[in-house]
PDB file of C-alpha atoms and ligand atoms in Angstrom:
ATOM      1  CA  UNK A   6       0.000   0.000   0.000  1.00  0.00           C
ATOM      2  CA  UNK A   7       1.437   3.443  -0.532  1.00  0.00           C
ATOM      3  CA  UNK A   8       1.060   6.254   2.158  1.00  0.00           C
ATOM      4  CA  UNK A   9       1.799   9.518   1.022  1.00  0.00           C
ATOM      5  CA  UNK A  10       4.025  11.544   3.607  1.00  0.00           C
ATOM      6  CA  UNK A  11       0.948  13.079   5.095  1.00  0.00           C
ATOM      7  CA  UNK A  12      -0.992  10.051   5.638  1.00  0.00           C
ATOM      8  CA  UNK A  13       2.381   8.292   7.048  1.00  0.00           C
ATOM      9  CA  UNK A  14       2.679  10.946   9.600  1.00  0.00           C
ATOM     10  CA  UNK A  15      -0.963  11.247  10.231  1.00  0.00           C
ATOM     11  CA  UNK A  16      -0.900   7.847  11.690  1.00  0.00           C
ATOM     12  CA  UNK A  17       2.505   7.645  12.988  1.00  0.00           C
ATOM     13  CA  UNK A  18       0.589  10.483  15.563  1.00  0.00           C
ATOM     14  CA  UNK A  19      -2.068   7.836  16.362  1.00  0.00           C
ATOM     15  CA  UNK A  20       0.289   4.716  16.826  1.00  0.00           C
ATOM     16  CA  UNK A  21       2.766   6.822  18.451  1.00  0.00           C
ATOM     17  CA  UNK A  22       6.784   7.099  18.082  1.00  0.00           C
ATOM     18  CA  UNK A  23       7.684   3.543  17.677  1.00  0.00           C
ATOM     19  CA  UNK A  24       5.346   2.951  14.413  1.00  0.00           C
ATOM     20  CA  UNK A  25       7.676   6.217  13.086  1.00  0.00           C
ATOM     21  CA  UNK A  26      10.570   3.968  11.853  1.00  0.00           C
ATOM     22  CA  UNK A  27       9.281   1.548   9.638  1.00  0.00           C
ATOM     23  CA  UNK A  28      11.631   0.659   7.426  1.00  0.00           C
ATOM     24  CA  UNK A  29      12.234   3.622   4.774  1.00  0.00           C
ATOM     25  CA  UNK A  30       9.899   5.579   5.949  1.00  0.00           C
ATOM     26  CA  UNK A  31      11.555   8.243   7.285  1.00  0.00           C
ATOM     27  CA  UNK A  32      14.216   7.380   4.960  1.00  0.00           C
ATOM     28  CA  UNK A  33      11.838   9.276   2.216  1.00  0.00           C
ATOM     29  CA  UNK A  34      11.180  12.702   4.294  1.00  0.00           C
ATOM     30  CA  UNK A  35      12.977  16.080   3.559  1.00  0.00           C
ATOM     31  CA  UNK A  36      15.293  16.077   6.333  1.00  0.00           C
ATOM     32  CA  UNK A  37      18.875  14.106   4.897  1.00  0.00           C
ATOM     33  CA  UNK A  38      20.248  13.756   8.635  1.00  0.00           C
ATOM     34  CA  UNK A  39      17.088  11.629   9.840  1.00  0.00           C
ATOM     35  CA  UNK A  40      16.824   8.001   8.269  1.00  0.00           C
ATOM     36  CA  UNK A  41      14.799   5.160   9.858  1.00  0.00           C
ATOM     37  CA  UNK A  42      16.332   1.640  10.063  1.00  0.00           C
ATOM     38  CA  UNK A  43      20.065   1.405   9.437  1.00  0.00           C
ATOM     39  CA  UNK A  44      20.548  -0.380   6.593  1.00  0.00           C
ATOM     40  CA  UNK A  45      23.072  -3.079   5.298  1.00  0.00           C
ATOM     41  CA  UNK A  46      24.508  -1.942   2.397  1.00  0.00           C
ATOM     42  CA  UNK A  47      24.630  -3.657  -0.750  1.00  0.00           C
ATOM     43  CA  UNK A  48      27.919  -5.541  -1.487  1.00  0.00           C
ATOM     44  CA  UNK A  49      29.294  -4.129  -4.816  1.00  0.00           C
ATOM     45  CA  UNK A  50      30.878  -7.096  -6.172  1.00  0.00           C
ATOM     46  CA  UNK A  51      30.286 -10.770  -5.769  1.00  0.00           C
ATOM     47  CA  UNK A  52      31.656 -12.684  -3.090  1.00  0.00           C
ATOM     48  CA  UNK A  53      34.392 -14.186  -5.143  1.00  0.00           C
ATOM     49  CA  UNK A  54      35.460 -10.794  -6.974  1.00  0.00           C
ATOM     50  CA  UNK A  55      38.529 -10.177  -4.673  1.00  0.00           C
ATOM     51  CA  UNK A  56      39.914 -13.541  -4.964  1.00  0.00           C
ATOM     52  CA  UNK A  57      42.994 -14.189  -4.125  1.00  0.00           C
ATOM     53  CA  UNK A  58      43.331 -11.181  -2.450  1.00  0.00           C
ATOM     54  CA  UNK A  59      40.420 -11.790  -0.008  1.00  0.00           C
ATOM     55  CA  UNK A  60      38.594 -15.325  -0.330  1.00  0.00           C
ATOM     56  CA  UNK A  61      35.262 -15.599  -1.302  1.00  0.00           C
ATOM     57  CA  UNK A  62      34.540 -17.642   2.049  1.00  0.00           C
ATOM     58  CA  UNK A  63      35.891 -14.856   4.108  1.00  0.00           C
ATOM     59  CA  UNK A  64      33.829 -12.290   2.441  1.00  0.00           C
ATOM     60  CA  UNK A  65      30.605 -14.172   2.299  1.00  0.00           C
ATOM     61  CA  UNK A  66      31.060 -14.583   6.326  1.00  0.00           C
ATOM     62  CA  UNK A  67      32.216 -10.839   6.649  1.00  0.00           C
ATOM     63  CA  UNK A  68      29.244 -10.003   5.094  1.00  0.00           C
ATOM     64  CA  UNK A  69      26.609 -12.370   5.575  1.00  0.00           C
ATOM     65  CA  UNK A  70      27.222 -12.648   9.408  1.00  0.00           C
ATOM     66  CA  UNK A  71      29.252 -10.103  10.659  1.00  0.00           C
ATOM     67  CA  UNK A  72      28.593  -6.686   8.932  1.00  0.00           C
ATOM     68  CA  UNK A  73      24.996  -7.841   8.957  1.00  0.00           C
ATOM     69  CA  UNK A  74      24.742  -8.464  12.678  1.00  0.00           C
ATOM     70  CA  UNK A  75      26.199  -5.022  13.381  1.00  0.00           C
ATOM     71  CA  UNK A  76      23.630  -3.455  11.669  1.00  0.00           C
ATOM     72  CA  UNK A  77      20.995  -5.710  13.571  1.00  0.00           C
ATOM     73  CA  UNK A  78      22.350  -4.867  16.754  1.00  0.00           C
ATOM     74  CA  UNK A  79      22.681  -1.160  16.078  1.00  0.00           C
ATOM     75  CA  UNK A  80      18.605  -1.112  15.164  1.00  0.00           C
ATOM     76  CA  UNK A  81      17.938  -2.853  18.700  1.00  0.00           C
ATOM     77  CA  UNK A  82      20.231  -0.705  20.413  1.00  0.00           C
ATOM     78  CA  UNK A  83      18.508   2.525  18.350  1.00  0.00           C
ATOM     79  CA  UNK A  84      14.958   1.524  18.573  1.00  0.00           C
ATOM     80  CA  UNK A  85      13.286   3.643  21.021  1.00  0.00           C
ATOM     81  CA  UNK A  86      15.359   7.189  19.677  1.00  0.00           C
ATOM     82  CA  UNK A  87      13.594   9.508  16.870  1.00  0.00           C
ATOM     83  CA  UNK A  88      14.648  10.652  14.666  1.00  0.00           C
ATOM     84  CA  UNK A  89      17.789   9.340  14.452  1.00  0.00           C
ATOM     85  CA  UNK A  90      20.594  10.563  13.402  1.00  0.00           C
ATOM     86  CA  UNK A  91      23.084   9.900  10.291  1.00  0.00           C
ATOM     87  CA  UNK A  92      25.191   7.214  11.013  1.00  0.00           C
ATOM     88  CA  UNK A  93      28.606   9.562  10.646  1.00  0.00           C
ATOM     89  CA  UNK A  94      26.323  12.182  13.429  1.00  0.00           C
ATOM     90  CA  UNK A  95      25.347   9.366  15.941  1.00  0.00           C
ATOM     91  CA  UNK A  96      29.669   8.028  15.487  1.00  0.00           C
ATOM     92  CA  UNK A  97      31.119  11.731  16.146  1.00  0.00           C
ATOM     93  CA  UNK A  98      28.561  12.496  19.200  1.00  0.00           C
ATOM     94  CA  UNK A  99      28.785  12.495  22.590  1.00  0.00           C
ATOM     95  CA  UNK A 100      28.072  10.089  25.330  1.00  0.00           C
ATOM     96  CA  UNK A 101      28.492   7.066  23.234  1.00  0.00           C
ATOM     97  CA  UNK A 102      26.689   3.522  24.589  1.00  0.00           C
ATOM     98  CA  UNK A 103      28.669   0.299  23.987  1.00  0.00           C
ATOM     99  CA  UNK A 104      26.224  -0.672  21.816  1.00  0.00           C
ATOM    100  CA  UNK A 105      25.923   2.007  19.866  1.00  0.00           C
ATOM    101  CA  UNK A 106      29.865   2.361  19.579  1.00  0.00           C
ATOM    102  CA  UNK A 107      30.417  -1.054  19.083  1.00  0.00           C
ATOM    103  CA  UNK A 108      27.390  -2.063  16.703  1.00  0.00           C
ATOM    104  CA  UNK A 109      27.526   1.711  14.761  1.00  0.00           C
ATOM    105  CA  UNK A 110      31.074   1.809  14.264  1.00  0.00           C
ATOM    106  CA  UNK A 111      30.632  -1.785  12.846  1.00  0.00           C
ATOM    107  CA  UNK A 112      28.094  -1.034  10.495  1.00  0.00           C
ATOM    108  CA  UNK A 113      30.144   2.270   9.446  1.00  0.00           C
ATOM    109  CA  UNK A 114      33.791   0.645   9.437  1.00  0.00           C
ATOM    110  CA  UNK A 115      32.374  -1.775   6.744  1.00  0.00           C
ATOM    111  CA  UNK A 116      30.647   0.680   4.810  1.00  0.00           C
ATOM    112  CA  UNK A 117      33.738   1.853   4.073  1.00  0.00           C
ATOM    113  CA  UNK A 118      35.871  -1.404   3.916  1.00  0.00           C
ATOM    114  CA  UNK A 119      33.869  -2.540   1.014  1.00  0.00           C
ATOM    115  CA  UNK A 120      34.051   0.533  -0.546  1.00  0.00           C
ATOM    116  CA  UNK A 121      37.582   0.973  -0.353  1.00  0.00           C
ATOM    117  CA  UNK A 122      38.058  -2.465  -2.484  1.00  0.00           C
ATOM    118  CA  UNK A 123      37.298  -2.675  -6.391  1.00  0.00           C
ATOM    119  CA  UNK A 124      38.294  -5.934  -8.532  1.00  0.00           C
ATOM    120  CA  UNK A 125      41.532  -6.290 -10.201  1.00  0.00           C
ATOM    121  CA  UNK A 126      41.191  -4.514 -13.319  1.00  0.00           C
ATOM    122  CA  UNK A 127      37.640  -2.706 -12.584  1.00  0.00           C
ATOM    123  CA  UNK A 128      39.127  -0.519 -10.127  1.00  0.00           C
ATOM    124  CA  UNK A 129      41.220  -1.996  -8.131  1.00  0.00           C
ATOM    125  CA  UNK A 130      44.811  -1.514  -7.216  1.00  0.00           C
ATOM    126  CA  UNK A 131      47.339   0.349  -8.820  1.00  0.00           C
ATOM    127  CA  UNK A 132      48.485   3.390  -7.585  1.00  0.00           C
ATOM    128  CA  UNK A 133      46.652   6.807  -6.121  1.00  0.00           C
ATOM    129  CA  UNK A 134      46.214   9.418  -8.783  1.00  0.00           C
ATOM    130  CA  UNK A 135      46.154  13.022  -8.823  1.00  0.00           C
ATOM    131  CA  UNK A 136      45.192  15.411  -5.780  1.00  0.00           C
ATOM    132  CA  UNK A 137      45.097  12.122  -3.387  1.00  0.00           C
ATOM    133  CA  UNK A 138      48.823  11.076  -4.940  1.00  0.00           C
ATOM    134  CA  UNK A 139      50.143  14.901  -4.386  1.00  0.00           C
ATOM    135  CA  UNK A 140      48.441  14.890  -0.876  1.00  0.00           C
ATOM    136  CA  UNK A 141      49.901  11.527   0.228  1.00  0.00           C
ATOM    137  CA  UNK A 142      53.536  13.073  -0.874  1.00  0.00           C
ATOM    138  CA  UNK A 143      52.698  16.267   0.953  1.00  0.00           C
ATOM    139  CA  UNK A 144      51.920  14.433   4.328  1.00  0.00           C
ATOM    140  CA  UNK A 145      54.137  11.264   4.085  1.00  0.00           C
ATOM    141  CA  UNK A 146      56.899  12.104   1.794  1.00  0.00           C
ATOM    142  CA  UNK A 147      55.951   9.755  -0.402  1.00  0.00           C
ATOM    143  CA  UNK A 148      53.431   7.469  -1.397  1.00  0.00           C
ATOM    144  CA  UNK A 149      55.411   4.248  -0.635  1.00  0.00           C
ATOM    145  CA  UNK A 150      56.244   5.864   2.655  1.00  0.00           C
ATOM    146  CA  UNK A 151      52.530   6.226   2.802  1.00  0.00           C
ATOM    147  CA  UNK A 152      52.071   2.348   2.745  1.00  0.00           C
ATOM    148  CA  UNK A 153      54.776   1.497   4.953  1.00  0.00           C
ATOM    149  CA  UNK A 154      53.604   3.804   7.842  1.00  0.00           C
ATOM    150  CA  UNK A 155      49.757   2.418   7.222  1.00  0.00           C
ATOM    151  CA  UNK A 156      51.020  -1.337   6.670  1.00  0.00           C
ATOM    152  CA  UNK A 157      53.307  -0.784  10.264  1.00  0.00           C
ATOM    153  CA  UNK A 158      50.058   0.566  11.347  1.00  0.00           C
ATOM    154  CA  UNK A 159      47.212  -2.197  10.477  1.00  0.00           C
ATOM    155  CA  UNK A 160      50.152  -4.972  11.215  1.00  0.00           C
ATOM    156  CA  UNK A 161      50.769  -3.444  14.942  1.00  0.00           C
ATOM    157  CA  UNK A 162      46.962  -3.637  15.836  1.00  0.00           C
ATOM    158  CA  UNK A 163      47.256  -5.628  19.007  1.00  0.00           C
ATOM    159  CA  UNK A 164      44.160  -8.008  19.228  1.00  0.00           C
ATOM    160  CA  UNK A 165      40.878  -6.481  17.085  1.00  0.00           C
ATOM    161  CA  UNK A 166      40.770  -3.142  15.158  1.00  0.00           C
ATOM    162  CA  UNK A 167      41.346  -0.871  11.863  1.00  0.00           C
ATOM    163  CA  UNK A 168      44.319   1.096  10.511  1.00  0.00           C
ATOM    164  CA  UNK A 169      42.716   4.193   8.288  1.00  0.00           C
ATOM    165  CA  UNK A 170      44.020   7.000   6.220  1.00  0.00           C
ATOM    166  CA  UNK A 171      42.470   9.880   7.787  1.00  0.00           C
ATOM    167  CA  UNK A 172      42.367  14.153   6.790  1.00  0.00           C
ATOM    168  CA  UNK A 173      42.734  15.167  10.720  1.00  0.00           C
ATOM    169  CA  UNK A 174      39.871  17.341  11.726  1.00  0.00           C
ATOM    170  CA  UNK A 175      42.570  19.375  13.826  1.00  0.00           C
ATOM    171  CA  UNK A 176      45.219  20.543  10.550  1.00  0.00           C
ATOM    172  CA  UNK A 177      43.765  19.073   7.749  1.00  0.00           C
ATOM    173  CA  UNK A 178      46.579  16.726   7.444  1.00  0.00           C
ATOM    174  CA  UNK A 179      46.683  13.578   5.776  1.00  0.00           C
ATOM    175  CA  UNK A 180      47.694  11.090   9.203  1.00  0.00           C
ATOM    176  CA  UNK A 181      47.556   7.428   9.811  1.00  0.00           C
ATOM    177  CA  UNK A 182      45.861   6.358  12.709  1.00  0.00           C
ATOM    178  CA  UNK A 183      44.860   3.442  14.263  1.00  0.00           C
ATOM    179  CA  UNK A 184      41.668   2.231  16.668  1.00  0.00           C
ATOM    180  CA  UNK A 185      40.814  -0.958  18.556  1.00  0.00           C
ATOM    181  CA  UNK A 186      37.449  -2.955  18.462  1.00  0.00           C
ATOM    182  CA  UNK A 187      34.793  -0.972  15.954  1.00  0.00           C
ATOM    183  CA  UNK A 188      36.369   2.625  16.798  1.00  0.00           C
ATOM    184  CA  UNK A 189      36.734   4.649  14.133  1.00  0.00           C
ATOM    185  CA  UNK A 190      38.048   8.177  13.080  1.00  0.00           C
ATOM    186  CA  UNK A 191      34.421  10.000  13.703  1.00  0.00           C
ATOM    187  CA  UNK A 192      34.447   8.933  17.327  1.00  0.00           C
ATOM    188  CA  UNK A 193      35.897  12.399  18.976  1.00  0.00           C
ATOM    189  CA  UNK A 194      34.132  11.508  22.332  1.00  0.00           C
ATOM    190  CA  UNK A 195      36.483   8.501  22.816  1.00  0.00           C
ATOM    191  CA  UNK A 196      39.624   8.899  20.821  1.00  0.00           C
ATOM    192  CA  UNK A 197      42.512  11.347  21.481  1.00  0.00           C
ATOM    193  CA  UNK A 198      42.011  15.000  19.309  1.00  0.00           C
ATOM    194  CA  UNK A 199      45.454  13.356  17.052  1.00  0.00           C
ATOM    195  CA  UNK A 200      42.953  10.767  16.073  1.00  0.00           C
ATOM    196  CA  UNK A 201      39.817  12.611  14.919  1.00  0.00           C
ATOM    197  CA  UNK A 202      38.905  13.462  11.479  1.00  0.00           C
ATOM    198  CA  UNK A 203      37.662  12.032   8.230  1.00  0.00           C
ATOM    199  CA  UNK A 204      38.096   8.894   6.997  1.00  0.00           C
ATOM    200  CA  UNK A 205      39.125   8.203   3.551  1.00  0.00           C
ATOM    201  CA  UNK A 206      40.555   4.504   3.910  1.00  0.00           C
ATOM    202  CA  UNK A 207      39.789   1.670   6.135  1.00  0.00           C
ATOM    203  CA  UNK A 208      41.445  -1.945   6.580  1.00  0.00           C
ATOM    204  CA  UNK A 209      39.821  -4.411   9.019  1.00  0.00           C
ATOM    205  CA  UNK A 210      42.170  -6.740  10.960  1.00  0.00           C
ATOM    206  CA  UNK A 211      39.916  -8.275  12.672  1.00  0.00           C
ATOM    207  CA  UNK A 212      40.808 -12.014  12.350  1.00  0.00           C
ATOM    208  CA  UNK A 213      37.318 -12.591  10.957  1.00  0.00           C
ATOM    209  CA  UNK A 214      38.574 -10.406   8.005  1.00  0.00           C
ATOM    210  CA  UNK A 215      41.170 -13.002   7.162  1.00  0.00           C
ATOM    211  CA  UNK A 216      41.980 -15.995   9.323  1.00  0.00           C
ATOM    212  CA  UNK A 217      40.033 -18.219   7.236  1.00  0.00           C
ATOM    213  CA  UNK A 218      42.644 -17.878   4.755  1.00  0.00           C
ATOM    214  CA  UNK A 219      45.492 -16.476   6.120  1.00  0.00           C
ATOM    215  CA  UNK A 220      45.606 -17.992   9.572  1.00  0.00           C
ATOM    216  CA  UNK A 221      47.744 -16.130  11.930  1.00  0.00           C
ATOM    217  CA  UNK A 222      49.396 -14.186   8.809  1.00  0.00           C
ATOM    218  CA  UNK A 223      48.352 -11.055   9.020  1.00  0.00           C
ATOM    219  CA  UNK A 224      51.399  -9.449   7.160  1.00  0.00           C
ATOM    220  CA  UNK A 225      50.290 -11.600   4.044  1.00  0.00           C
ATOM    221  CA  UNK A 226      46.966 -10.203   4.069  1.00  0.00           C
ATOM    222  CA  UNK A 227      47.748  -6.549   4.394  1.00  0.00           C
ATOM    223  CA  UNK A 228      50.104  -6.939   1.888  1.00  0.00           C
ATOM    224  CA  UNK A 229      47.601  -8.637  -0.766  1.00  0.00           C
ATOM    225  CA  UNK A 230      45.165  -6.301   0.278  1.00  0.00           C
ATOM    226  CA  UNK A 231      46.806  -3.523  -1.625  1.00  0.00           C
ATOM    227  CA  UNK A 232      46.251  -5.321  -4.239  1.00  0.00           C
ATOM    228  CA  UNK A 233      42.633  -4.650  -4.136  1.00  0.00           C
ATOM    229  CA  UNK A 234      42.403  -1.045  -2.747  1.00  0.00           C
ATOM    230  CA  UNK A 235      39.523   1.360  -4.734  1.00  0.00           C
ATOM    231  CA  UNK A 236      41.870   4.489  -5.310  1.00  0.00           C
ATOM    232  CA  UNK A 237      39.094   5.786  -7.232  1.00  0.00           C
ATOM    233  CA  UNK A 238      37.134   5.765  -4.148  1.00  0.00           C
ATOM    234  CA  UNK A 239      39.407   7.238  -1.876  1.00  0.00           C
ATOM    235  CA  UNK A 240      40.138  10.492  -4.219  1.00  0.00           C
ATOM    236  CA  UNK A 241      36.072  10.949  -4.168  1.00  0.00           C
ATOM    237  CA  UNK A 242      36.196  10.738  -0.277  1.00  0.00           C
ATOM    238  CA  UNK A 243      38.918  13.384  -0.259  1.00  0.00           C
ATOM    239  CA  UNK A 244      36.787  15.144  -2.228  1.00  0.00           C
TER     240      UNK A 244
HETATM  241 MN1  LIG B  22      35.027  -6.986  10.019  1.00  0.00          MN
END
């Protein structure tokens, strides 16, 4: 049946707040910071499209299980607040729950993953082009420099996290940073001010992400990974 906005709200005033966030509906209103159920993103490549880089087992898991249960577990934790916020606006406010931390960094840090990672030859790999490339030699010295400090980075990760690329909120600089669990860049009520700012790149080394495959060798895995990086989609986060 189709509601038209008026009718939608009309009897979201007679069934009362929790009828508000039916699936899409808010979703469709005017306002582009209020959405209703966090959604699980569409993968945009098959399972098997980063193979050998990242094993179509691995990803189906990562996926299937993982990235969709922090989405799950985000709605629960999210279901009695209206509107709610963006995802990046819930991540870079205050007063954080576990849950919300936890389950919304989750659902963000894979957002990103998968969109940092193209198939060889439709996007993926090679080497970072034009304002990114000049940018990365600005901030690093050098592109491979770059890699080395972000590879150190994601490699050093005691236990569960991410190593991103990040343009620091503080002086606009290109830094790599690091965060444990589902912490991510946006999250300036629980990292240190060096940490905050925007993130362009993400790598999860998480031993879901690759112990099916690469048992206990993580350095294998980061290193394949760059294999498989979206440049493309980094430059259009830089903006
Ligand atoms: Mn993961």
């Amino acid at each position: 049946m189709n509601m038209t906005r008026r009718e939608a709200l009309k009897r979201t005033a007679v069934l009362g707040a929790a009828a508000a966030f039916a699936p899409g509906m808010i979703a469709r209103g005017n306002s582009p910071s209020a959405v209703g159920e966090y959604e699980l993103m569409d993968l945009p490549y098959a399972f098997d499209a980063l193979e050998p880089a990242v094993d179509a087992g691995t990803m189906k898991v990562h996926y299937q299980k993982h990235h969709a249960g922090y989405v799950r577990k985000l709605n629960a934790a999210m279901k009695d607040v209206s509107p709610r916020p963006s995802l990046e606006d819930l991540l870079a406010g205050p007063n954080l729950s576990d849950a919300v931390r936890n389950n919304g960094g989750g659902t963000y840090n894979h957002n990103i993953f998968w969109k940092s990672m193209a198939p060889i030859g439709e996007g993926g790999g090679g080497e970072p082009q034009g304002d990114l490339a000049a940018r990365l030699r600005k901030d690093f010295g050098s592109v491979e420099d770059f890699r080395t400090q972000f590879s150190k980075a994601a490699g050093s990760v005691f236990g569960s996290g991410w190593a991103w690329l990040v343009v620091r909120e503080s002086d606009g600089k290109l830094v790599v940073v690091s965060t444990g669990n589902q912490d991510n860049p946006l999250m300036k009520s629980v990292l240190s001010e060096n940490q905050v700012g925007r993130p362009l790149l993400g790598l999860d080394v998480w031993e879901h992400a690759y112990y099916l495959h690469y048992q206990n060798r993580r350095t294998d895995y980061i290193a394949n990974w760059w294999k498989v990086v979206n440049w493309n989609e980094v430059s259009q986060r830089l903006g």
